[in-house]
mmCIF file of C-alpha atoms and ligand atoms in Angstrom:
data_model
loop_
_atom_site.group_PDB
_atom_site.id
_atom_site.type_symbol
_atom_site.label_atom_id
_atom_site.label_comp_id
_atom_site.label_asym_id
_atom_site.label_seq_id
_atom_site.Cartn_x
_atom_site.Cartn_y
_atom_site.Cartn_z
ATOM 1 C CA UNK A 1 -0.131 0.235 -0.185
ATOM 2 C CA UNK A 2 1.226 3.405 -0.667
ATOM 3 C CA UNK A 3 2.574 5.228 1.992
ATOM 4 C CA UNK A 4 2.012 9.164 2.700
ATOM 5 C CA UNK A 5 4.099 11.282 4.651
ATOM 6 C CA UNK A 6 1.230 14.144 6.155
ATOM 7 C CA UNK A 7 2.091 14.149 9.566
ATOM 8 C CA UNK A 8 4.990 13.481 11.890
ATOM 9 C CA UNK A 9 3.169 10.327 13.437
ATOM 10 C CA UNK A 10 2.607 8.632 10.319
ATOM 11 C CA UNK A 11 5.917 7.045 11.012
ATOM 12 C CA UNK A 12 6.716 4.663 13.750
ATOM 13 C CA UNK A 13 9.660 5.260 16.215
ATOM 14 C CA UNK A 14 11.799 2.622 14.192
ATOM 15 C CA UNK A 15 10.738 3.832 10.770
ATOM 16 C CA UNK A 16 11.613 7.638 11.564
ATOM 17 C CA UNK A 17 14.957 6.182 12.963
ATOM 18 C CA UNK A 18 15.981 4.362 9.842
ATOM 19 C CA UNK A 19 14.816 7.219 7.439
ATOM 20 C CA UNK A 20 17.134 9.267 9.585
ATOM 21 C CA UNK A 21 20.009 6.239 9.206
ATOM 22 C CA UNK A 22 19.791 6.830 5.960
ATOM 23 C CA UNK A 23 19.890 10.682 5.959
ATOM 24 C CA UNK A 24 22.953 10.399 7.432
ATOM 25 C CA UNK A 25 24.135 7.841 4.836
ATOM 26 C CA UNK A 26 23.257 9.957 1.735
ATOM 27 C CA UNK A 27 25.095 12.958 3.445
ATOM 28 C CA UNK A 28 28.082 10.973 3.395
ATOM 29 C CA UNK A 29 27.580 9.799 -0.233
ATOM 30 C CA UNK A 30 25.205 12.241 -1.906
ATOM 31 C CA UNK A 31 24.851 10.986 -5.343
ATOM 32 C CA UNK A 32 24.852 7.005 -4.077
ATOM 33 C CA UNK A 33 20.901 6.387 -4.457
ATOM 34 C CA UNK A 34 19.233 6.960 -7.629
ATOM 35 C CA UNK A 35 15.733 5.645 -7.462
ATOM 36 C CA UNK A 36 14.130 8.269 -9.907
ATOM 37 C CA UNK A 37 16.826 7.941 -12.336
ATOM 38 C CA UNK A 38 14.843 7.881 -15.680
ATOM 39 C CA UNK A 39 14.836 10.752 -15.004
ATOM 40 C CA UNK A 40 10.938 10.368 -13.407
ATOM 41 C CA UNK A 41 9.729 13.557 -12.222
ATOM 42 C CA UNK A 42 8.365 14.661 -8.525
ATOM 43 C CA UNK A 43 5.326 17.559 -8.464
ATOM 44 C CA UNK A 44 6.544 20.001 -5.709
ATOM 45 C CA UNK A 45 3.596 22.367 -5.351
ATOM 46 C CA UNK A 46 3.407 25.638 -3.420
ATOM 47 C CA UNK A 47 0.412 27.250 -2.076
ATOM 48 C CA UNK A 48 3.136 29.596 0.043
ATOM 49 C CA UNK A 49 6.209 31.118 0.021
ATOM 50 C CA UNK A 50 9.599 29.111 -0.045
ATOM 51 C CA UNK A 51 13.076 29.279 0.203
ATOM 52 C CA UNK A 52 14.292 26.194 1.771
ATOM 53 C CA UNK A 53 11.528 24.371 0.702
ATOM 54 C CA UNK A 54 11.659 24.351 -2.850
ATOM 55 C CA UNK A 55 15.436 24.386 -2.944
ATOM 56 C CA UNK A 56 15.673 21.612 -0.699
ATOM 57 C CA UNK A 57 13.338 19.390 -2.788
ATOM 58 C CA UNK A 58 14.254 20.632 -5.986
ATOM 59 C CA UNK A 59 17.923 19.759 -5.327
ATOM 60 C CA UNK A 60 17.092 16.566 -3.733
ATOM 61 C CA UNK A 61 14.692 15.189 -6.619
ATOM 62 C CA UNK A 62 17.757 15.889 -8.773
ATOM 63 C CA UNK A 63 20.253 14.048 -6.841
ATOM 64 C CA UNK A 64 18.141 11.392 -6.737
ATOM 65 C CA UNK A 65 18.301 11.136 -10.574
ATOM 66 C CA UNK A 66 14.604 12.803 -10.859
ATOM 67 C CA UNK A 67 13.349 15.847 -11.941
ATOM 68 C CA UNK A 68 11.454 18.322 -9.906
ATOM 69 C CA UNK A 69 8.177 19.994 -11.371
ATOM 70 C CA UNK A 70 7.744 23.309 -9.132
ATOM 71 C CA UNK A 71 4.009 24.420 -9.590
ATOM 72 C CA UNK A 72 2.578 27.238 -8.362
ATOM 73 C CA UNK A 73 -0.712 26.963 -7.014
ATOM 74 C CA UNK A 74 -1.013 30.711 -8.383
ATOM 75 C CA UNK A 75 -0.536 29.784 -11.847
ATOM 76 C CA UNK A 76 -2.096 26.073 -11.613
ATOM 77 C CA UNK A 77 -6.186 25.129 -11.564
ATOM 78 C CA UNK A 78 -5.068 24.353 -8.150
ATOM 79 C CA UNK A 79 -6.485 26.372 -5.434
ATOM 80 C CA UNK A 80 -10.247 26.810 -5.821
ATOM 81 C CA UNK A 81 -10.302 25.869 -9.415
ATOM 82 C CA UNK A 82 -10.158 22.711 -8.848
ATOM 83 C CA UNK A 83 -10.257 19.853 -6.252
ATOM 84 C CA UNK A 84 -7.528 18.240 -4.348
ATOM 85 C CA UNK A 85 -8.802 14.862 -5.564
ATOM 86 C CA UNK A 86 -8.908 15.423 -9.162
ATOM 87 C CA UNK A 87 -5.865 16.982 -9.209
ATOM 88 C CA UNK A 88 -4.169 14.002 -7.663
ATOM 89 C CA UNK A 89 -5.816 11.594 -10.124
ATOM 90 C CA UNK A 90 -3.929 14.137 -12.986
ATOM 91 C CA UNK A 91 -0.751 13.898 -11.401
ATOM 92 C CA UNK A 92 -0.396 10.143 -10.203
ATOM 93 C CA UNK A 93 -0.643 9.102 -14.174
ATOM 94 C CA UNK A 94 2.668 11.179 -14.755
ATOM 95 C CA UNK A 95 4.671 11.791 -11.623
ATOM 96 C CA UNK A 96 6.555 9.445 -8.940
ATOM 97 C CA UNK A 97 5.200 11.500 -5.673
ATOM 98 C CA UNK A 98 3.505 14.632 -4.744
ATOM 99 C CA UNK A 99 5.029 17.247 -2.210
ATOM 100 C CA UNK A 100 2.590 20.126 -1.430
ATOM 101 C CA UNK A 101 2.871 23.223 0.761
ATOM 102 C CA UNK A 102 -0.722 24.098 1.790
ATOM 103 C CA UNK A 103 -3.038 25.843 4.066
ATOM 104 C CA UNK A 104 -5.442 23.292 5.563
ATOM 105 C CA UNK A 105 -4.229 19.984 6.456
ATOM 106 C CA UNK A 106 -7.539 18.381 5.271
ATOM 107 C CA UNK A 107 -6.484 19.306 1.584
ATOM 108 C CA UNK A 108 -3.195 16.799 1.962
ATOM 109 C CA UNK A 109 -5.522 14.031 2.999
ATOM 110 C CA UNK A 110 -7.655 14.567 0.402
ATOM 111 C CA UNK A 111 -4.739 14.639 -2.396
ATOM 112 C CA UNK A 112 -3.235 11.308 -0.248
ATOM 113 C CA UNK A 113 -6.928 9.397 -0.563
ATOM 114 C CA UNK A 114 -6.996 9.937 -4.441
ATOM 115 C CA UNK A 115 -4.000 8.891 -5.491
ATOM 116 C CA UNK A 116 -1.548 5.834 -5.594
ATOM 117 C CA UNK A 117 1.825 7.866 -5.689
ATOM 118 C CA UNK A 118 3.391 8.899 -1.958
ATOM 119 C CA UNK A 119 2.043 12.552 -1.068
ATOM 120 C CA UNK A 120 4.569 14.347 1.473
ATOM 121 C CA UNK A 121 3.366 17.043 3.139
ATOM 122 C CA UNK A 122 6.080 20.281 3.075
ATOM 123 C CA UNK A 123 4.401 21.996 5.789
ATOM 124 C CA UNK A 124 0.272 23.008 6.252
ATOM 125 C CA UNK A 125 -1.178 25.398 9.174
ATOM 126 C CA UNK A 126 -1.097 21.971 11.339
ATOM 127 C CA UNK A 127 2.326 20.163 10.655
ATOM 128 C CA UNK A 128 5.599 20.714 8.706
ATOM 129 C CA UNK A 129 6.690 17.157 9.294
ATOM 130 C CA UNK A 130 9.967 17.467 6.962
ATOM 131 C CA UNK A 131 11.684 20.072 8.933
ATOM 132 C CA UNK A 132 11.006 18.299 11.833
ATOM 133 C CA UNK A 133 13.456 15.402 10.350
ATOM 134 C CA UNK A 134 15.587 18.042 9.563
ATOM 135 C CA UNK A 135 15.667 19.197 12.829
ATOM 136 C CA UNK A 136 16.102 15.599 14.289
ATOM 137 C CA UNK A 137 18.924 14.823 12.026
ATOM 138 C CA UNK A 138 20.736 17.601 13.247
ATOM 139 C CA UNK A 139 20.069 17.031 16.925
ATOM 140 C CA UNK A 140 21.048 13.258 16.112
ATOM 141 C CA UNK A 141 24.455 14.722 14.766
ATOM 142 C CA UNK A 142 25.320 16.807 17.666
ATOM 143 C CA UNK A 143 24.106 14.614 20.707
ATOM 144 C CA UNK A 144 23.861 11.020 19.183
ATOM 145 C CA UNK A 145 20.546 9.305 20.802
ATOM 146 C CA UNK A 146 17.438 11.358 20.775
ATOM 147 C CA UNK A 147 15.152 9.340 22.883
ATOM 148 C CA UNK A 148 15.360 10.688 26.467
ATOM 149 C CA UNK A 149 16.524 14.168 25.298
ATOM 150 C CA UNK A 150 14.604 17.573 26.776
ATOM 151 C CA UNK A 151 13.468 19.862 24.103
ATOM 152 C CA UNK A 152 11.257 23.043 24.797
ATOM 153 C CA UNK A 153 9.633 24.765 21.689
ATOM 154 C CA UNK A 154 8.543 28.255 22.857
ATOM 155 C CA UNK A 155 6.372 31.065 20.841
ATOM 156 C CA UNK A 156 3.219 29.857 19.170
ATOM 157 C CA UNK A 157 2.433 26.810 20.654
ATOM 158 C CA UNK A 158 -0.559 26.457 17.914
ATOM 159 C CA UNK A 159 1.956 26.923 15.451
ATOM 160 C CA UNK A 160 3.008 23.690 12.574
ATOM 161 C CA UNK A 161 6.037 23.966 14.160
ATOM 162 C CA UNK A 162 5.364 23.161 17.592
ATOM 163 C CA UNK A 163 2.709 20.962 16.688
ATOM 164 C CA UNK A 164 4.772 18.892 14.794
ATOM 165 C CA UNK A 165 7.739 19.095 17.841
ATOM 166 C CA UNK A 166 4.881 17.755 19.769
ATOM 167 C CA UNK A 167 4.205 14.836 16.922
ATOM 168 C CA UNK A 168 7.779 13.924 16.053
ATOM 169 C CA UNK A 169 9.254 14.377 19.414
ATOM 170 C CA UNK A 170 6.946 11.917 21.005
ATOM 171 C CA UNK A 171 7.862 9.320 18.257
ATOM 172 C CA UNK A 172 11.506 10.139 19.067
ATOM 173 C CA UNK A 173 11.244 9.038 22.527
ATOM 174 C CA UNK A 174 11.916 12.831 23.602
ATOM 175 C CA UNK A 175 10.662 14.691 26.456
ATOM 176 C CA UNK A 176 8.880 17.794 24.698
ATOM 177 C CA UNK A 177 7.623 20.957 26.345
ATOM 178 C CA UNK A 178 5.828 23.796 25.103
ATOM 179 C CA UNK A 179 5.711 27.418 26.383
ATOM 180 C CA UNK A 180 3.229 29.574 24.875
ATOM 181 C CA UNK A 181 -0.007 31.979 25.618
ATOM 182 C CA UNK A 182 -2.724 30.096 26.729
ATOM 183 C CA UNK A 183 -4.356 31.389 23.561
ATOM 184 C CA UNK A 184 -1.838 29.833 21.262
ATOM 185 C CA UNK A 185 -1.780 26.179 23.007
ATOM 186 C CA UNK A 186 -1.481 23.364 20.177
ATOM 187 C CA UNK A 187 -4.508 22.077 19.657
ATOM 188 C CA UNK A 188 -6.072 19.269 22.181
ATOM 189 C CA UNK A 189 -6.271 16.600 19.531
ATOM 190 C CA UNK A 190 -2.636 17.099 18.763
ATOM 191 C CA UNK A 191 -1.520 16.735 22.443
ATOM 192 C CA UNK A 192 -3.614 13.577 22.816
ATOM 193 C CA UNK A 193 -1.681 12.026 19.777
ATOM 194 C CA UNK A 194 1.455 12.849 20.897
ATOM 195 C CA UNK A 195 1.155 11.696 24.430
ATOM 196 C CA UNK A 196 0.065 8.674 22.678
ATOM 197 C CA UNK A 197 2.785 8.346 20.968
ATOM 198 C CA UNK A 198 4.786 9.361 24.077
ATOM 199 C CA UNK A 199 3.218 6.437 25.954
ATOM 200 C CA UNK A 200 5.128 3.665 23.455
ATOM 201 C CA UNK A 201 8.228 5.414 23.020
ATOM 202 C CA UNK A 202 8.946 6.502 26.655
ATOM 203 C CA UNK A 203 8.928 10.190 25.702
ATOM 204 C CA UNK A 204 6.617 12.817 27.430
ATOM 205 C CA UNK A 205 4.612 16.045 26.561
ATOM 206 C CA UNK A 206 3.972 19.210 28.860
ATOM 207 C CA UNK A 207 2.362 22.234 28.066
ATOM 208 C CA UNK A 208 3.672 25.440 29.653
ATOM 209 C CA UNK A 209 2.649 28.764 29.763
ATOM 210 C CA UNK A 210 6.071 29.517 32.161
ATOM 211 C CA UNK A 211 8.699 30.280 29.861
ATOM 212 C CA UNK A 212 10.873 29.718 32.637
ATOM 213 C CA UNK A 213 10.070 26.980 33.816
ATOM 214 C CA UNK A 214 9.669 25.338 30.333
ATOM 215 C CA UNK A 215 13.496 25.848 28.922
ATOM 216 C CA UNK A 216 14.707 24.672 32.901
ATOM 217 C CA UNK A 217 17.759 22.092 32.025
ATOM 218 C CA UNK A 218 16.326 21.781 28.348
ATOM 219 C CA UNK A 219 19.075 19.693 25.689
ATOM 220 C CA UNK A 220 17.582 21.422 23.312
ATOM 221 C CA UNK A 221 15.685 25.025 22.980
ATOM 222 C CA UNK A 222 13.557 25.808 19.793
ATOM 223 C CA UNK A 223 11.463 28.927 18.291
ATOM 224 C CA UNK A 224 9.779 29.836 15.488
ATOM 225 C CA UNK A 225 8.300 33.236 13.916
ATOM 226 C CA UNK A 226 5.506 34.428 15.722
ATOM 227 C CA UNK A 227 3.657 34.833 12.440
ATOM 228 C CA UNK A 228 3.188 32.263 10.372
ATOM 229 C CA UNK A 229 2.185 32.357 6.902
ATOM 230 C CA UNK A 230 -1.364 33.113 6.802
ATOM 231 C CA UNK A 231 -1.956 34.867 10.393
ATOM 232 C CA UNK A 232 -0.317 37.937 8.920
ATOM 233 C CA UNK A 233 -3.719 40.105 9.716
ATOM 234 C CA UNK A 234 -2.911 38.736 13.606
ATOM 235 C CA UNK A 235 0.561 40.440 13.687
ATOM 236 C CA UNK A 236 -0.022 43.454 15.809
ATOM 237 C CA UNK A 237 -1.513 41.016 18.799
ATOM 238 C CA UNK A 238 0.604 38.275 18.254
ATOM 239 C CA UNK A 239 3.781 40.423 18.789
ATOM 240 C CA UNK A 240 2.269 41.815 21.714
ATOM 241 C CA UNK A 241 0.964 38.604 23.489
ATOM 242 C CA UNK A 242 4.197 36.238 22.686
ATOM 243 C CA UNK A 243 6.799 38.557 23.616
ATOM 244 C CA UNK A 244 7.438 36.874 26.813
ATOM 245 C CA UNK A 245 8.485 34.013 24.898
ATOM 246 C CA UNK A 246 11.524 35.572 23.047
ATOM 247 C CA UNK A 247 14.340 33.453 23.588
ATOM 248 C CA UNK A 248 17.209 35.481 24.643
ATOM 249 C CA UNK A 249 20.537 34.833 25.952
ATOM 250 C CA UNK A 250 19.267 35.050 29.662
ATOM 251 C CA UNK A 251 16.332 32.771 28.871
ATOM 252 C CA UNK A 252 18.720 30.221 26.871
ATOM 253 C CA UNK A 253 20.920 30.102 30.038
ATOM 254 C CA UNK A 254 18.407 28.346 32.118
ATOM 255 C CA UNK A 255 18.851 25.202 29.592
ATOM 256 C CA UNK A 256 21.828 22.749 29.838
ATOM 257 C CA UNK A 257 24.944 25.001 29.319
ATOM 258 C CA UNK A 258 25.322 23.139 25.922
ATOM 259 C CA UNK A 259 21.790 23.536 24.859
ATOM 260 C CA UNK A 260 21.013 23.580 21.380
ATOM 261 C CA UNK A 261 19.123 26.473 19.869
ATOM 262 C CA UNK A 262 16.943 25.633 16.485
ATOM 263 C CA UNK A 263 15.327 27.748 14.591
ATOM 264 C CA UNK A 264 13.720 26.342 10.959
ATOM 265 C CA UNK A 265 13.482 29.814 9.500
ATOM 266 C CA UNK A 266 13.160 32.496 8.102
ATOM 267 C CA UNK A 267 13.806 34.440 11.534
ATOM 268 C CA UNK A 268 12.402 37.798 12.344
ATOM 269 C CA UNK A 269 15.490 38.440 15.043
ATOM 270 C CA UNK A 270 14.791 40.834 17.695
ATOM 271 C CA UNK A 271 11.107 39.169 17.922
ATOM 272 C CA UNK A 272 11.077 35.339 18.615
ATOM 273 C CA UNK A 273 15.093 35.277 19.375
ATOM 274 C CA UNK A 274 17.448 37.764 19.781
ATOM 275 C CA UNK A 275 20.298 37.842 17.176
ATOM 276 C CA UNK A 276 23.143 37.108 20.182
ATOM 277 C CA UNK A 277 21.411 33.332 20.155
ATOM 278 C CA UNK A 278 20.309 32.460 16.704
ATOM 279 C CA UNK A 279 23.829 33.542 15.482
ATOM 280 C CA UNK A 280 25.595 32.655 18.751
ATOM 281 C CA UNK A 281 27.960 29.563 19.321
ATOM 282 C CA UNK A 282 24.647 27.435 20.691
ATOM 283 C CA UNK A 283 22.989 27.872 17.527
ATOM 284 C CA UNK A 284 22.682 25.299 14.851
ATOM 285 C CA UNK A 285 20.852 26.628 12.281
ATOM 286 C CA UNK A 286 22.790 26.287 9.046
ATOM 287 C CA UNK A 287 23.414 22.558 9.498
ATOM 288 C CA UNK A 288 19.344 22.300 10.466
ATOM 289 C CA UNK A 289 18.687 24.042 6.884
ATOM 290 C CA UNK A 290 21.158 21.840 5.098
ATOM 291 C CA UNK A 291 19.575 18.751 6.507
ATOM 292 C CA UNK A 292 16.414 19.410 5.040
ATOM 293 C CA UNK A 293 17.984 18.316 1.691
ATOM 294 C CA UNK A 294 19.379 14.906 3.262
ATOM 295 C CA UNK A 295 16.242 14.394 5.490
ATOM 296 C CA UNK A 296 14.032 14.593 2.539
ATOM 297 C CA UNK A 297 15.939 12.576 0.167
ATOM 298 C CA UNK A 298 15.941 9.905 2.857
ATOM 299 C CA UNK A 299 12.327 10.302 2.874
ATOM 300 C CA UNK A 300 11.555 10.099 -0.912
ATOM 301 C CA UNK A 301 13.475 7.012 -1.011
ATOM 302 C CA UNK A 302 11.993 5.180 1.768
ATOM 303 C CA UNK A 303 8.295 5.959 0.291
ATOM 304 C CA UNK A 304 9.305 4.717 -2.833
ATOM 305 C CA UNK A 305 10.742 1.809 -2.040
ATOM 306 C CA UNK A 306 7.278 0.515 0.130
HETATM 307 N N1 CP B 1 11.774 26.422 7.091
HETATM 308 C C1 CP B 1 11.410 26.562 5.889
HETATM 309 O O1 CP B 1 10.487 25.815 5.471
HETATM 310 O O2 CP B 1 11.647 27.305 5.004
HETATM 311 P P1 CP B 1 11.183 27.792 3.695
HETATM 312 O O3 CP B 1 9.835 28.525 4.375
HETATM 313 O O4 CP B 1 11.655 29.022 3.360
HETATM 314 O O5 CP B 1 10.789 26.640 2.956
HETATM 315 N N1 NVA B 2 5.572 28.826 11.139
HETATM 316 C C1 NVA B 2 6.113 29.444 10.097
HETATM 317 C C2 NVA B 2 7.133 28.012 9.291
HETATM 318 C C3 NVA B 2 7.924 28.487 8.373
HETATM 319 C C4 NVA B 2 8.885 27.581 7.451
HETATM 320 C C5 NVA B 2 4.858 29.195 8.913
HETATM 321 O O1 NVA B 2 3.847 28.634 8.949
HETATM 322 O O2 NVA B 2 5.092 30.415 8.710
#
C-alpha cells in the first residue's frame, strides 16, 4: 500500500529512525542512490512562499536522479479552481510523488486518499513534518541518541512547528515541552495524539505558560516566527502576546549549558529570538537548514521503496 507523509506520526519510532539513518548515509555519499533515475518527475506544489523547501526538494529530487516540477498554485488550476482529489488523479498518471505546501491539512488528506503515489506534506497550517526530520537529524548529529532528550519549543504553540515537535518528538521518545500563551496552545487533539505516541516510546509531552519553567534544564531550545504564513492580519496582537517567550541569552542560560538552539527559518531577529542567540555558538540553524536536503532525500527513497 502506498505510504504518505502527511504528519509526523505517520512514521513509527523505528521507521523515523531508519529514515534518519539513511539521511546520514546520503549526507556522506550524496549521489549514491538514484531511485528516480529516468528521470522520473516529482511534482512540488506551493500554495505559500518558500526558500528552503523549494530548494531542498528541487536539489534532492535531482540528486536522486529525478526531475522536479515546481508548481505555483497561483498559476495552476489548484486552489479553488480544481479539487485536490481531481488534481491527484491527474498527477498520479505522470509523476512519481507529490510534494505539497498548503493551508489546511484536510487538502493533503484528500490528495492522499485519491492517489497511488506518495504524498508529502511540505508544510500545512497544522504540521511541518519534513522540517522535523531535518531538526531531528541535526539533533542526532550533535547529541547522538534522541530518546530521553528534553526539547523546549517556545512561542506560538498552535503553529505547525510546535505541533510537529509534539508529534515527532514523542515518536522519537523525547520529552517535549511547549511554552506558549494559553490562547496559542497546541490543539487538544494533537496533544492527545502526541501523548499516546509518547506512552509507547518512553517520551513525554508537557504544556507550559511559563517560559522560564519550560526551558529549565532543556537539552534543546526551539522557536519559530510568531506570525506564521496566513496569520499576517493578527501580527500586532501576536507580537504583543508572545513577547514574554522571546529566546534571549538570559532565557537560554536556564537550559543546559551546552543546549542547542534551533529555528526552522525564516527568523525575525529581535522578536522570537535575539541575534546573539540565533547567531551565537549554541545555534545550529545552518546545519538544520542543510539537513532539509538529506532528510527529505531519505524520506523520498524510503517512501518510493514501499
Ligand atoms: N523552514 C522552511 O520551511 O523554510 P521555507 O519557508 O523557506 O521553505
Ligand atoms: N511556522 C512558519 C514556518 C515557516 C517555515 C509558517 O508557517 O509560516
